[in-house]
Coordinates of C-alpha atoms and ligand atoms in Angstrom, one line a residue:
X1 CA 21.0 -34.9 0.7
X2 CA 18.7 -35.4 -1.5
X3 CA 20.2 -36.5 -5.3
X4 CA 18.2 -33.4 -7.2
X5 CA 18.7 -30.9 -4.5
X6 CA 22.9 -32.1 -3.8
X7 CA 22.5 -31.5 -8.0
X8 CA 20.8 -27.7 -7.8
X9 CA 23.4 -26.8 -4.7
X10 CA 26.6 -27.9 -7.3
X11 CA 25.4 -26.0 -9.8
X12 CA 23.7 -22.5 -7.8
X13 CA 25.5 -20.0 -9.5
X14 CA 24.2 -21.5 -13.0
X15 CA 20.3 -21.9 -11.8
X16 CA 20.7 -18.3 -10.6
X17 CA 22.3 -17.0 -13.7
X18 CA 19.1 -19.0 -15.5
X19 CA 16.4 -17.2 -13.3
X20 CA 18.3 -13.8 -13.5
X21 CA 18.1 -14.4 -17.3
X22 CA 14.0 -15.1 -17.0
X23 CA 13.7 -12.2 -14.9
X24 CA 14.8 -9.7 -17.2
X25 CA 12.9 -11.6 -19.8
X26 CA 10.1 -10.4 -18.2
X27 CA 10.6 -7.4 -17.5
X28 CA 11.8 -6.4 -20.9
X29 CA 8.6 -7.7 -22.3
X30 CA 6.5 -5.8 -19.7
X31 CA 5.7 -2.6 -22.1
X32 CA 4.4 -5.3 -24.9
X33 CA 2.8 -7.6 -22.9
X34 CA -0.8 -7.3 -22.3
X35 CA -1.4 -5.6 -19.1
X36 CA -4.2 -8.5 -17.9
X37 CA -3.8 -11.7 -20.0
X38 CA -7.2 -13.3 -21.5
X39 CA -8.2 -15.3 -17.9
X40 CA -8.0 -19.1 -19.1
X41 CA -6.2 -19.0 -22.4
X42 CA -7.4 -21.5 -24.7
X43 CA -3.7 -22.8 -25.6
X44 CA -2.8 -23.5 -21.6
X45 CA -1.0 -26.5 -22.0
X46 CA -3.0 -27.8 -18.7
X47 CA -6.4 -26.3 -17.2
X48 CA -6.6 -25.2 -13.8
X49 CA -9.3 -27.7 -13.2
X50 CA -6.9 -30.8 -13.1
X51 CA -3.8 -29.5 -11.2
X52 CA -1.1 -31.8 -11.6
X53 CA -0.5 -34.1 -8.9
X54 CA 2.5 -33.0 -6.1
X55 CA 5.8 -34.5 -7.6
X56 CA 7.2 -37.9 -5.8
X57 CA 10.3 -37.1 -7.3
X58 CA 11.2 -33.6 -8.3
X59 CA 13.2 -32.7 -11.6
X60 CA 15.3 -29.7 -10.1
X61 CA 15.0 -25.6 -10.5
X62 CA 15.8 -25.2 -13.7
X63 CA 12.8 -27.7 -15.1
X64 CA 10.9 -26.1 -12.0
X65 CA 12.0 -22.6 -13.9
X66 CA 10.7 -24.0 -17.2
X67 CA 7.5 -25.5 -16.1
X68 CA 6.4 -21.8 -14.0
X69 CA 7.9 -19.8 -17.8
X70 CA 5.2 -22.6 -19.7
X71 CA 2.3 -22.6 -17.1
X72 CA 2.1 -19.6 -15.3
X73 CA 4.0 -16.8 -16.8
X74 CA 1.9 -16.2 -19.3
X75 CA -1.5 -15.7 -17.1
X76 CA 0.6 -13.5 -14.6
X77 CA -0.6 -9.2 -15.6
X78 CA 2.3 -6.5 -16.1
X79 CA 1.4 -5.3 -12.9
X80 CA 4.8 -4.4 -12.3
X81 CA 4.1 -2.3 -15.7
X82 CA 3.7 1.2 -16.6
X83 CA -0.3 0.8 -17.7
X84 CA -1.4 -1.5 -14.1
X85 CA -3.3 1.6 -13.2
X86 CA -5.7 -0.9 -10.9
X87 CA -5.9 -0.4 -7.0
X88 CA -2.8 1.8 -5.8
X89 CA -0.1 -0.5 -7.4
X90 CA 3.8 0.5 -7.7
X91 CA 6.0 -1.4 -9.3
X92 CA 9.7 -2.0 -8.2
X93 CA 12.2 0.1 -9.1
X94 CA 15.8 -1.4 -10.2
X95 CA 17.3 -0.4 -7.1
X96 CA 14.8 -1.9 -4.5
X97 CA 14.5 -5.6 -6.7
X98 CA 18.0 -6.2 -6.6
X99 CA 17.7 -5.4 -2.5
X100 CA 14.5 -7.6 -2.7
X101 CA 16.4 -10.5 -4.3
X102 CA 19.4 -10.5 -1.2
X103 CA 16.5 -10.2 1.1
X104 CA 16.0 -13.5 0.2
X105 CA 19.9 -14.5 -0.2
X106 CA 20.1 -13.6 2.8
X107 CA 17.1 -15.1 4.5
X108 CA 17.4 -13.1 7.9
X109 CA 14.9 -13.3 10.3
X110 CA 15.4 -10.3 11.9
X111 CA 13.2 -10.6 15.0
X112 CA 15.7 -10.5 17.1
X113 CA 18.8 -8.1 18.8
X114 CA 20.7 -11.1 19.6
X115 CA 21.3 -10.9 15.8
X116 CA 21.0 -7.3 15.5
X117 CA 22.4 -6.0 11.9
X118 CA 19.1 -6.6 10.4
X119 CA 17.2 -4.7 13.0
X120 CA 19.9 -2.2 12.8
X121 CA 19.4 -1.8 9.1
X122 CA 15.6 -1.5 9.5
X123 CA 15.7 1.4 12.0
X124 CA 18.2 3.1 9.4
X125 CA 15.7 2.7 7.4
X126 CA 12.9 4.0 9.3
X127 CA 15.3 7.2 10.1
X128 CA 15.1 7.6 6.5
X129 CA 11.5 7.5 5.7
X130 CA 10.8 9.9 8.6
X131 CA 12.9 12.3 6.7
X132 CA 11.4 11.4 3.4
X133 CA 8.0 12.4 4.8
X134 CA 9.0 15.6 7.4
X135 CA 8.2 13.5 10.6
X136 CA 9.8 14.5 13.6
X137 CA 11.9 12.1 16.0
X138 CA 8.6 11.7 18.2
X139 CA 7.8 9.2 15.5
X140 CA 9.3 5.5 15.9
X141 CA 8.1 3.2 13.0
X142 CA 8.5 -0.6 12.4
X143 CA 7.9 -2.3 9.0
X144 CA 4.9 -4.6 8.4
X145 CA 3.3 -6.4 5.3
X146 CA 1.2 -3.4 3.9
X147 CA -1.2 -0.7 5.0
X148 CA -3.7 -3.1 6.4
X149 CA -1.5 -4.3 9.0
X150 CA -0.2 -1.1 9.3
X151 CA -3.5 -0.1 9.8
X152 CA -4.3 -2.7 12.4
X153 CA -1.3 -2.3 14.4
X154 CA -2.2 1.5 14.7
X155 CA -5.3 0.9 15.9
X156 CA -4.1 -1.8 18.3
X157 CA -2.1 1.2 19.8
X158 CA -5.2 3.3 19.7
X159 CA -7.1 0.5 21.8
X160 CA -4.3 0.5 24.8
X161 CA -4.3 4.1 24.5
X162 CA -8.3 4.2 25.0
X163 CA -7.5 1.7 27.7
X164 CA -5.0 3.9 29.1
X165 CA -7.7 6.8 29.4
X166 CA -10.7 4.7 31.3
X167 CA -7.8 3.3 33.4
X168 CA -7.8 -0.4 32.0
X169 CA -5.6 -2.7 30.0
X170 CA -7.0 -4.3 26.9
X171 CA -3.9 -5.6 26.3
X172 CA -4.2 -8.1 29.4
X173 CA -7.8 -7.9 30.3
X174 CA -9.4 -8.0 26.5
X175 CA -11.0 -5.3 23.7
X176 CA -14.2 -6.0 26.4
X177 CA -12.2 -4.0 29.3
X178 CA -13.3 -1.2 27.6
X179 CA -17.1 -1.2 26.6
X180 CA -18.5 0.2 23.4
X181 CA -15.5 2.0 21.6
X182 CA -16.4 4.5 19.3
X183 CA -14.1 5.3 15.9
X184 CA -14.7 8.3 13.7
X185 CA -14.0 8.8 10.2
X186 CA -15.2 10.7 6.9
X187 CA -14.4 8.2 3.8
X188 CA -11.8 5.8 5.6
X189 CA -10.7 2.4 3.5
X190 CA -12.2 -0.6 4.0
X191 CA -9.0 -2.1 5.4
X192 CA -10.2 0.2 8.5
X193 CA -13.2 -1.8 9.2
X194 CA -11.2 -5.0 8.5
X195 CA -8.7 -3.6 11.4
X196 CA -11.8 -2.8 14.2
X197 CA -13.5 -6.7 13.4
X198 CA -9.4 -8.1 14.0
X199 CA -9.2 -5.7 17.3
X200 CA -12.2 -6.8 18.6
X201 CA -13.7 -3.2 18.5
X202 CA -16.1 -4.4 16.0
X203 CA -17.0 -3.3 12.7
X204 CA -19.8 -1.4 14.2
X205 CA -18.0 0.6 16.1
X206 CA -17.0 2.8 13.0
X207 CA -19.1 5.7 12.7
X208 CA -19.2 7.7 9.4
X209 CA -18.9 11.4 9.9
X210 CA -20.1 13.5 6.8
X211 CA -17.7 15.2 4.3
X212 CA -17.5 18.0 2.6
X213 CA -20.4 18.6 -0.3
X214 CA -18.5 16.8 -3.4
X215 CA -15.6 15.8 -1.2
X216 CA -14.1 12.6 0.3
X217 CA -12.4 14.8 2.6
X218 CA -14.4 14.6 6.4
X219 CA -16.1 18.2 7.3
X220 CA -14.3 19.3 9.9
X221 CA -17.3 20.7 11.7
X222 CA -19.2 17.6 11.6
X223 CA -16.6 15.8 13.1
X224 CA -16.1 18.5 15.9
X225 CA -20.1 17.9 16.4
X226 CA -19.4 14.0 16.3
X227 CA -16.6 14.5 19.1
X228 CA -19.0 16.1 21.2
X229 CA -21.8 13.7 21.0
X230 CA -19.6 11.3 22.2
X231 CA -19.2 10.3 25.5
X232 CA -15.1 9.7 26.7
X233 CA -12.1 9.5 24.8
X234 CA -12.5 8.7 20.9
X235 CA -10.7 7.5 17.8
X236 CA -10.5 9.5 15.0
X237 CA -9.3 8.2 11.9
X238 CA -8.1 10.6 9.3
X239 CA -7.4 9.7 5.6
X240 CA -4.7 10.9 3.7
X241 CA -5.6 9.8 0.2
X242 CA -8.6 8.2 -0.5
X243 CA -8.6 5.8 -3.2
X244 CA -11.5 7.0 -5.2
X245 CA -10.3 9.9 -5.5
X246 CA -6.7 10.7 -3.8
X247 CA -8.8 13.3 -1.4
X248 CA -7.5 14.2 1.9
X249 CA -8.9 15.0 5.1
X250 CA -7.5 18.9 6.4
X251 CA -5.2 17.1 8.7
X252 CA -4.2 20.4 10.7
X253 CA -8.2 20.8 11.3
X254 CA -8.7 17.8 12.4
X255 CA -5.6 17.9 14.9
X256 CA -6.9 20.9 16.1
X257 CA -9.5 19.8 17.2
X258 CA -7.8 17.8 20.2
X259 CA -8.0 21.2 21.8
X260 CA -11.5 20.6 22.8
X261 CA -11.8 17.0 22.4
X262 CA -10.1 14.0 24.1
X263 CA -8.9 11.2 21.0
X264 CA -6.7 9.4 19.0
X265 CA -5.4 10.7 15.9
X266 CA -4.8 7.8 13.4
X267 CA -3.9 9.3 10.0
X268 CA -4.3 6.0 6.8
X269 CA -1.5 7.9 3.9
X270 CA -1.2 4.7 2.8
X271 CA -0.3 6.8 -0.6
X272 CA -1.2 9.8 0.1
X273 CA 1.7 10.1 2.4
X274 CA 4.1 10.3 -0.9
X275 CA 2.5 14.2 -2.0
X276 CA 5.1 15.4 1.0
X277 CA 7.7 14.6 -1.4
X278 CA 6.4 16.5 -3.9
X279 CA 6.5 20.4 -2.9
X280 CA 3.4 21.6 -5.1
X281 CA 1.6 18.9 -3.6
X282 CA 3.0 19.0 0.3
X283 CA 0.5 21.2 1.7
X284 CA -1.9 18.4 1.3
X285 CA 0.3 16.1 3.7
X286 CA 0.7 19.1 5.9
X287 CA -0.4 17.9 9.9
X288 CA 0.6 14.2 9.3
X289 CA 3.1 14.9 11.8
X290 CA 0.6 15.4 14.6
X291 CA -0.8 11.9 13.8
X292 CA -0.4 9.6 17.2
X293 CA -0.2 6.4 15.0
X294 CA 0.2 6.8 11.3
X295 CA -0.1 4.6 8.0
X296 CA 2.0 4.4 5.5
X297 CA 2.7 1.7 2.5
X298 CA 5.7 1.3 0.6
X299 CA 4.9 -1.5 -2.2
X300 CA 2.4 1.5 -3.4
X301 CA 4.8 4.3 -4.2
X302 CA 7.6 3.7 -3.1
X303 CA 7.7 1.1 -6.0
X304 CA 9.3 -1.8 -3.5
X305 CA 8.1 -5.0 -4.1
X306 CA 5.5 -6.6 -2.1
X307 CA 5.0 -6.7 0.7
X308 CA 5.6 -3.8 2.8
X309 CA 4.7 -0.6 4.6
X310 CA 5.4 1.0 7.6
X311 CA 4.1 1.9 11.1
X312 CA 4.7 4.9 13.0
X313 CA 3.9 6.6 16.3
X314 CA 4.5 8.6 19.1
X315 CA 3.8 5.6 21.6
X316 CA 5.7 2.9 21.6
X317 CA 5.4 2.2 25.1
X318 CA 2.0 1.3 23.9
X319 CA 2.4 -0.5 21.4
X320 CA 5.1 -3.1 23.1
X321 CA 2.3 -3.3 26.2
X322 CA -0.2 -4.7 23.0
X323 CA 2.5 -6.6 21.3
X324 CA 5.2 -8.2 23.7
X325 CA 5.8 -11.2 23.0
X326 CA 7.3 -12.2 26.6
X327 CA 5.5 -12.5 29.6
X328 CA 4.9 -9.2 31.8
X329 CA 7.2 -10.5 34.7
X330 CA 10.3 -10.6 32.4
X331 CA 10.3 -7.2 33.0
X332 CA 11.0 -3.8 31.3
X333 CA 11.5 -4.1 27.1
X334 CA 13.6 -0.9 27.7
X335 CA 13.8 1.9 25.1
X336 CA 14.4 0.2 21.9
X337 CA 11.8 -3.2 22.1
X338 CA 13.1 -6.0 20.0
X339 CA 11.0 -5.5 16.9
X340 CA 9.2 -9.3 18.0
X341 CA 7.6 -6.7 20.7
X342 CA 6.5 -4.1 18.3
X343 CA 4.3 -6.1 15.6
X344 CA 1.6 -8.7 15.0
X345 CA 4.5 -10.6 13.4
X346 CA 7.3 -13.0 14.8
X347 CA 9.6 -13.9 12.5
X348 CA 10.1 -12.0 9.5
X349 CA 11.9 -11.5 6.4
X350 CA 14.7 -8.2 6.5
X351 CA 11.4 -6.5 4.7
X352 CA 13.7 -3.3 5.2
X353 CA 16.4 -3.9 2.8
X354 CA 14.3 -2.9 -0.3
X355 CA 13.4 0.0 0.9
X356 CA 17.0 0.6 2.2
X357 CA 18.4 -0.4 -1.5
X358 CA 15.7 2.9 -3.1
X359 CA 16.6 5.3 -0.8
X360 CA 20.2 5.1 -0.8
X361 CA 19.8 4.1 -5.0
X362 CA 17.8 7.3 -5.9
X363 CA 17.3 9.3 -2.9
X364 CA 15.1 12.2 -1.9
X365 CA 15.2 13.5 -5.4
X366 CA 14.7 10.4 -7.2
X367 CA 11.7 9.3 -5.6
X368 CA 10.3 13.0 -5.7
X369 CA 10.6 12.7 -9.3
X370 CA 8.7 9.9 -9.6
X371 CA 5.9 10.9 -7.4
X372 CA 5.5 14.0 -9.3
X373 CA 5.8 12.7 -13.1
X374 CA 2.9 9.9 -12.1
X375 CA 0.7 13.4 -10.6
X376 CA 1.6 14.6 -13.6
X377 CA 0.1 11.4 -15.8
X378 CA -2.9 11.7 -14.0
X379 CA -3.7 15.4 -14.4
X380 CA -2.6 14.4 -18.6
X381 CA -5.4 11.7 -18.6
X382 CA -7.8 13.2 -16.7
X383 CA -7.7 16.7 -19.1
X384 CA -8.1 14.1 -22.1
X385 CA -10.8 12.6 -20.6
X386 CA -12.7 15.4 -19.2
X387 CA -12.8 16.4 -23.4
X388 CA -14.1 13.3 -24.1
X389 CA -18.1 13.1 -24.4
X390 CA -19.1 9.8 -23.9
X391 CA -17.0 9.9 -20.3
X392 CA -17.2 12.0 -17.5
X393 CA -14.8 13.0 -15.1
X394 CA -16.6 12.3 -11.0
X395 CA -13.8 14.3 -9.6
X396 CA -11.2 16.4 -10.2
X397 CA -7.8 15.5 -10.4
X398 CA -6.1 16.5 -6.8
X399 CA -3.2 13.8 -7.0
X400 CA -2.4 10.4 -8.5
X401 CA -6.4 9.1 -9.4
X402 CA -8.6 10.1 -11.7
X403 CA -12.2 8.8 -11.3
X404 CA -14.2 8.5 -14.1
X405 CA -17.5 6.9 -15.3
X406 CA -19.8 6.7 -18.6
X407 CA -21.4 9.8 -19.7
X408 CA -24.4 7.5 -20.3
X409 CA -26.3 5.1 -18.7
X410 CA -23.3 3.7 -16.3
X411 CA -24.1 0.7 -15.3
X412 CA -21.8 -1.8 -13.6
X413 CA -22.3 -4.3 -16.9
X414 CA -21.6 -1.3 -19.1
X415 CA -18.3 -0.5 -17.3
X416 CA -17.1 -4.3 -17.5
X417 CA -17.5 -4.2 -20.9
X418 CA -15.4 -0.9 -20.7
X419 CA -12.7 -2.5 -18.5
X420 CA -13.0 -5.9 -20.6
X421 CA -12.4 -3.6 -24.0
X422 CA -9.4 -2.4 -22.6
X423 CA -7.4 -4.7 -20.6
X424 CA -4.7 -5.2 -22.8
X425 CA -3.9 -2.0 -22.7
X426 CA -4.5 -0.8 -19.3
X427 CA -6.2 -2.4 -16.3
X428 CA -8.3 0.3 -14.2
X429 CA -10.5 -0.8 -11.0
X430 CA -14.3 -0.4 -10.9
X431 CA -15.8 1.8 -7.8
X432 CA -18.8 3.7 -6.4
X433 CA -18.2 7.3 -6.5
X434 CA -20.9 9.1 -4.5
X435 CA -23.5 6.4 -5.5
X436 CA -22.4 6.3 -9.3
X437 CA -20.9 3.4 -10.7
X438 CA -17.8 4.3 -11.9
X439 CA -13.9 3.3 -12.7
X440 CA -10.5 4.6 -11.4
X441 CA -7.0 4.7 -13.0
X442 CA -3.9 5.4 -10.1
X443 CA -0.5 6.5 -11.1
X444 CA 2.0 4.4 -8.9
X445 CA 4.7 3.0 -10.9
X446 CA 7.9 4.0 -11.4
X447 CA 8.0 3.6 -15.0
X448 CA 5.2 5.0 -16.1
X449 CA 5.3 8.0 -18.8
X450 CA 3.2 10.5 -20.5
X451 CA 3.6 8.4 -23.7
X452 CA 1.4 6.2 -21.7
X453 CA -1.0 8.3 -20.2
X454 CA -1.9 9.0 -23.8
X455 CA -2.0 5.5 -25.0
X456 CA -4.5 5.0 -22.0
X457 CA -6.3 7.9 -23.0
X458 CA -6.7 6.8 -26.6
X459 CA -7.7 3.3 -25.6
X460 CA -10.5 4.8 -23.3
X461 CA -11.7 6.8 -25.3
X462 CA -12.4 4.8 -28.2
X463 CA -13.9 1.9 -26.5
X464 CA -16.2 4.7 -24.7
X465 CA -17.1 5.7 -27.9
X466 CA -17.9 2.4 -29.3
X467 CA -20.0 1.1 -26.5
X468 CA -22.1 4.3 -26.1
Ligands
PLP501 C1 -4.0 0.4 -0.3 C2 -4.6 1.0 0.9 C3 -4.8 0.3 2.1 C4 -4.6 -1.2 2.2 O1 -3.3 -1.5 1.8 P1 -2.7 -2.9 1.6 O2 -1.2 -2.6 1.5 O3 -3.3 -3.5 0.4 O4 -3.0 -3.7 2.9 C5 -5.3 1.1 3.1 N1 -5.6 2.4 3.0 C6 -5.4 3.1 1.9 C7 -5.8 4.5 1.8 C8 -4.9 2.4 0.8 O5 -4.8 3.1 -0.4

């Protein structure tokens, strides 16, 4: 063995003590910290423009630990903080780190039934979430890396099942089996297109369907006109939480519609899934259940770390025909597919336990709470704001984001200066709102308060006020 690693194995409970010890470091410091560090700090000790070379020789973990604490800490953000109000970002809560840090103790690859606790643990899991959100045992779901994948393998399932309808098999004969495929959607995430170039649908085979006037959420009649104009069976994508604004489709409506049209029901709740926990907010989840294939993230808010999400639907049999990783001939997968059947993935990590780790930690009522103090944050910031002249609310408030913009002249350059002004107190993501330029702020994370939505509130409005 090699001297410096024989060295690090004799001493492992020491060098894990030493990273446990940097660990809380950091997340102690997480409140004071600012929550995006200056890029390229004058005082880095080495630029990124002359990397060090790779190490013949290596000096162990613990000057490995040192070096990262010197070099790179520093230019990491507090995402994992209470002001990260960028993208759709959770943190990790207590509970799902420490199952994240035996995920990796335990290094399972938990592909396989010939091994089966970890896929045992996973479908616990899975049981689990489906009661979190009020699906019914129709649903079966598998674990991937995040909402995109999730995303992808949903619409995988939708390709067979389109397949299925003209009486081909994509899955052995190719996406071209089918001809032009046609996927409808009101505001769907980009990650959506993303999925249909992977598939081999093609981006262009996304068609926008209007939405309501004002809305993100799809018009329900347009969409039954769009269903009609189109000739055989469909995909219709329906969005549970957009990220501009947190709007959502009316998921009942649109399931309705399969009365008089023949498609696929796709529902992205990459977040918006999360309102079912929260019963003043559950109606706007109501019909996710009728979803064929469904999206849902959990390094969002479920505040795991990343990466992971789930994928459920009401075919499996589908998706092992797209994702079996044995020939046909072997035969039959049976009722429960090894998960190496299920996903784009192979091996992979027990992605499940952190999840596992929340739910049993905190529970129903735990993870309700959060989901409602952070709609609560938002509503706080977006009343401060919406009193606040030189900004101007684009939306209002119907979960977790509040999209806002410049009362004046808001220009992208103007808005960067905004951002720019405030970073060290929050970090917020720049978007177009209905052809405005504009920035949003999403409460994700476990830890954030209304102490904080104040101090956001305060910081916005003062650099609004100075750079109007
Ligand atoms: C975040 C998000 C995605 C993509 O999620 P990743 O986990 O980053 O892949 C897709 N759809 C919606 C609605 C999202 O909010």
């Amino acid at each position: 063995m090699d001297r410096t690693l024989a060295a690090d194995l004799a001493r492992l409970p020491d060098l894990l003590d030493a990273t446990r010890r940097a660990a809380a470091d950091a997340l102690s410091t997480l409140d004071a910290r600012p929550v995006v560090p200056s890029r390229v700090r004058p005082d880095a000790p080495e630029s990124l423009s002359s990397p060090p070379p790779l190490p013949e020789h290596g000096t162990g973990t613990e000057a490995a630990l040192a070096a990262f604490r010197e070099r790179w800490e520093p230019r990491l953000s507090a995402s994992a903080g209470p002001r990260y109000l960028g993208f759709v970002t959770g943190g990790a809560t207590p509970a799902a780190l420490a199952g994240d840090w035996l995920t990796a103790a335990h290094d399972q690859n938990s592909n396989s039934a010939l091994d089966g606790a970890g896929q045992d643990l996973e479908r616990e899991t899975i049981g689990w979430l489906r009661e979190l959100f009020h699906l019914s045992a129709d649903h079966s779901g598998t674990f991937v890396s995040g909402a995109t994948m999730s995303n992808t393998t949903g619409l995988a399932i939708a390709r067979e099942w389109l397949g299925e309808r003209l009486g081909v098999c994509p899955a052995e004969d190719g996406a071209g089996a089918l001809g032009p495929a046609r996927v409808l959607s009101g505001a769907p995430h980009s990650s959506i297109a993303k999925a249909l170039s992977v598939l081999g649908l093609g981006r262009n085979s996304l068609v926008k369907v209007p939405t309501l006037p004002g809305r993100e959420a799809v018009d329900p009649a347009a969409l039954d006109r769009a269903l009609a104009d189109t000739p055989g069976p469909a995909v219709v994508v329906a969005n549970a939480g957009t990220v501009n604004t947190a709007d959502y489709d009316d998921l009942q409506a649109v399931a309705a519609l399969r009365a008089r049209h023949d498609f696929w029901l796709h529902t992205d709740a990459a977040f918006g899934a999360f309102a079912a926990l929260s019963p003043d907010h559950a109606h706007l989840a109501k019909g996710l259940d009728a979803s064929d294939s469904l999206c849902i993230d959990l390094h969002k808010w479920l505040n795991v770390p990343y990466d992971s999400a789930v994928q459920f639907t009401r075919r499996p049999d589908l998706q092992a025909r797209v994702f079996q990783n044995s020939a046909a001939y072997l035969g039959p997968l049976g009722d429960h597919p090894d998960l190496v059947h299920l996903t784009p993935e192979n091996s992979h990590r027990l992605r499940a336990l952190a999840a596992w780790f929340t739910l049993r930690a905190y529970g129903r009522h735990g993870h309700r709470e959060i989901v409602e103090r952070d709609i609560a944050c938002a509503r706080a910031l977006g009343e401060q704001l919406s009193r606040e002249p030189a900004l101007r609310l684009l939306a209002p408030v119907h979960l977790n984001v509040v999209c806002f913009t410049l009362a004046a002249d808001p220009t992208p350059a103007r808005l960067t200066a905004l951002r720019e002004a405030v970073a060290a107190e929050v970090f917020v993501t720049p978007t177009v709102h209905e052809g405005t330029p504009a920035l949003r702020a999403a409460f994700s994370n476990w830890r954030t308060t209304q102490a904080d939505a104040h101090r956001v509130a305060r910081a916005l409005r003062t650099a609004a006020r100075e750079i109007a």
